[in-house]
Amino acid sequence: MEAMHDKRALAVGLIRKAVQLLEQAGDKAGAATTQAALAAMLLTQPLAGLEIEPDAASLIVAMPLGPLA
């Protein structure tokens, strides 16, 4: 009886870990999709006066502080 409980507890732990990994993969896929979409947009319609700073987790689009030339 105890062996069955141990197996069930192990299975629940493995399922929780799998769900966590799938959620992380989804977040990374979403970030990659956002980066690809922004890159495509920049290639087809350059945005004058914007500074683009990509990083691993997200994209930051910041307006320059000075006047546009």
JSON list of C-alpha atoms in Angstrom, two decimals:
[
{"chain": "A", "resi": 1, "resn": "MET", "atom": "CA", "xyz": [0.00, 0.00, 0.00]},
{"chain": "A", "resi": 2, "resn": "GLU", "atom": "CA", "xyz": [2.80, 2.41, 0.90]},
{"chain": "A", "resi": 3, "resn": "ALA", "atom": "CA", "xyz": [4.66, 1.60, -2.34]},
{"chain": "A", "resi": 4, "resn": "MET", "atom": "CA", "xyz": [1.56, 2.56, -4.33]},
{"chain": "A", "resi": 5, "resn": "HIS", "atom": "CA", "xyz": [1.32, 5.85, -2.41]},
{"chain": "A", "resi": 6, "resn": "ASP", "atom": "CA", "xyz": [5.02, 6.56, -3.10]},
{"chain": "A", "resi": 7, "resn": "LYS", "atom": "CA", "xyz": [4.54, 5.88, -6.82]},
{"chain": "A", "resi": 8, "resn": "ARG", "atom": "CA", "xyz": [1.50, 8.12, -6.91]},
{"chain": "A", "resi": 9, "resn": "ALA", "atom": "CA", "xyz": [3.35, 10.93, -5.11]},
{"chain": "A", "resi": 10, "resn": "LEU", "atom": "CA", "xyz": [6.27, 10.58, -7.52]},
{"chain": "A", "resi": 11, "resn": "ALA", "atom": "CA", "xyz": [3.91, 10.66, -10.50]},
{"chain": "A", "resi": 12, "resn": "VAL", "atom": "CA", "xyz": [2.19, 13.80, -9.19]},
{"chain": "A", "resi": 13, "resn": "GLY", "atom": "CA", "xyz": [5.57, 15.47, -8.70]},
{"chain": "A", "resi": 14, "resn": "LEU", "atom": "CA", "xyz": [6.65, 14.56, -12.23]},
{"chain": "A", "resi": 15, "resn": "ILE", "atom": "CA", "xyz": [3.40, 15.86, -13.70]},
{"chain": "A", "resi": 16, "resn": "ARG", "atom": "CA", "xyz": [3.77, 19.15, -11.81]},
{"chain": "A", "resi": 17, "resn": "LYS", "atom": "CA", "xyz": [7.34, 19.52, -13.08]},
{"chain": "A", "resi": 18, "resn": "ALA", "atom": "CA", "xyz": [6.21, 18.76, -16.64]},
{"chain": "A", "resi": 19, "resn": "VAL", "atom": "CA", "xyz": [3.49, 21.43, -16.42]},
{"chain": "A", "resi": 20, "resn": "GLN", "atom": "CA", "xyz": [6.03, 23.93, -15.08]},
{"chain": "A", "resi": 21, "resn": "LEU", "atom": "CA", "xyz": [8.44, 23.18, -17.95]},
{"chain": "A", "resi": 22, "resn": "LEU", "atom": "CA", "xyz": [5.64, 23.50, -20.52]},
{"chain": "A", "resi": 23, "resn": "GLU", "atom": "CA", "xyz": [4.63, 26.87, -19.06]},
{"chain": "A", "resi": 24, "resn": "GLN", "atom": "CA", "xyz": [8.24, 28.09, -19.25]},
{"chain": "A", "resi": 25, "resn": "ALA", "atom": "CA", "xyz": [8.51, 26.87, -22.84]},
{"chain": "A", "resi": 26, "resn": "GLY", "atom": "CA", "xyz": [5.31, 28.73, -23.69]},
{"chain": "A", "resi": 27, "resn": "ASP", "atom": "CA", "xyz": [6.68, 31.93, -22.17]},
{"chain": "A", "resi": 28, "resn": "LYS", "atom": "CA", "xyz": [9.91, 31.60, -24.15]},
{"chain": "A", "resi": 29, "resn": "ALA", "atom": "CA", "xyz": [8.01, 30.82, -27.35]},
{"chain": "A", "resi": 30, "resn": "GLY", "atom": "CA", "xyz": [5.86, 33.91, -26.78]},
{"chain": "A", "resi": 31, "resn": "ALA", "atom": "CA", "xyz": [8.93, 36.09, -26.27]},
{"chain": "A", "resi": 32, "resn": "ALA", "atom": "CA", "xyz": [10.55, 34.67, -29.40]},
{"chain": "A", "resi": 33, "resn": "THR", "atom": "CA", "xyz": [7.37, 35.29, -31.40]},
{"chain": "A", "resi": 34, "resn": "THR", "atom": "CA", "xyz": [7.27, 38.90, -30.17]},
{"chain": "A", "resi": 35, "resn": "GLN", "atom": "CA", "xyz": [10.90, 39.44, -31.11]},
{"chain": "A", "resi": 36, "resn": "ALA", "atom": "CA", "xyz": [10.39, 37.93, -34.57]},
{"chain": "A", "resi": 37, "resn": "ALA", "atom": "CA", "xyz": [7.31, 40.06, -35.18]},
{"chain": "A", "resi": 38, "resn": "LEU", "atom": "CA", "xyz": [9.12, 43.24, -34.13]},
{"chain": "A", "resi": 39, "resn": "ALA", "atom": "CA", "xyz": [12.10, 42.37, -36.32]},
{"chain": "A", "resi": 40, "resn": "ALA", "atom": "CA", "xyz": [9.81, 41.80, -39.30]},
{"chain": "A", "resi": 41, "resn": "MET", "atom": "CA", "xyz": [8.07, 45.10, -38.62]},
{"chain": "A", "resi": 42, "resn": "LEU", "atom": "CA", "xyz": [11.38, 46.94, -38.39]},
{"chain": "A", "resi": 43, "resn": "LEU", "atom": "CA", "xyz": [12.56, 45.42, -41.66]},
{"chain": "A", "resi": 44, "resn": "THR", "atom": "CA", "xyz": [9.39, 46.39, -43.50]},
{"chain": "A", "resi": 45, "resn": "GLN", "atom": "CA", "xyz": [8.61, 49.73, -41.81]},
{"chain": "A", "resi": 46, "resn": "PRO", "atom": "CA", "xyz": [11.56, 51.33, -40.01]},
{"chain": "A", "resi": 47, "resn": "LEU", "atom": "CA", "xyz": [10.48, 53.36, -36.99]},
{"chain": "A", "resi": 48, "resn": "ALA", "atom": "CA", "xyz": [12.41, 56.64, -37.03]},
{"chain": "A", "resi": 49, "resn": "GLY", "atom": "CA", "xyz": [13.50, 57.88, -33.63]},
{"chain": "A", "resi": 50, "resn": "LEU", "atom": "CA", "xyz": [12.99, 54.66, -31.69]},
{"chain": "A", "resi": 51, "resn": "GLU", "atom": "CA", "xyz": [15.72, 52.80, -29.87]},
{"chain": "A", "resi": 52, "resn": "ILE", "atom": "CA", "xyz": [15.22, 49.03, -29.81]},
{"chain": "A", "resi": 53, "resn": "GLU", "atom": "CA", "xyz": [17.01, 47.06, -27.10]},
{"chain": "A", "resi": 54, "resn": "PRO", "atom": "CA", "xyz": [16.28, 43.31, -27.27]},
{"chain": "A", "resi": 55, "resn": "ASP", "atom": "CA", "xyz": [17.09, 41.11, -24.30]},
{"chain": "A", "resi": 56, "resn": "ALA", "atom": "CA", "xyz": [16.43, 37.47, -23.46]},
{"chain": "A", "resi": 57, "resn": "ALA", "atom": "CA", "xyz": [13.17, 38.01, -21.60]},
{"chain": "A", "resi": 58, "resn": "SER", "atom": "CA", "xyz": [11.48, 40.84, -23.46]},
{"chain": "A", "resi": 59, "resn": "LEU", "atom": "CA", "xyz": [11.82, 43.74, -25.83]},
{"chain": "A", "resi": 60, "resn": "ILE", "atom": "CA", "xyz": [12.09, 47.29, -24.58]},
{"chain": "A", "resi": 61, "resn": "VAL", "atom": "CA", "xyz": [11.11, 50.07, -26.95]},
{"chain": "A", "resi": 62, "resn": "ALA", "atom": "CA", "xyz": [12.15, 53.48, -25.63]},
{"chain": "A", "resi": 63, "resn": "MET", "atom": "CA", "xyz": [11.65, 56.90, -27.12]},
{"chain": "A", "resi": 64, "resn": "PRO", "atom": "CA", "xyz": [14.85, 58.95, -27.33]},
{"chain": "A", "resi": 65, "resn": "LEU", "atom": "CA", "xyz": [15.18, 61.79, -24.82]},
{"chain": "A", "resi": 66, "resn": "GLY", "atom": "CA", "xyz": [16.41, 64.38, -27.29]},
{"chain": "A", "resi": 67, "resn": "PRO", "atom": "CA", "xyz": [14.56, 66.00, -30.18]},
{"chain": "A", "resi": 68, "resn": "LEU", "atom": "CA", "xyz": [14.18, 64.03, -33.39]},
{"chain": "A", "resi": 69, "resn": "ALA", "atom": "CA", "xyz": [16.61, 65.18, -36.08]}
]
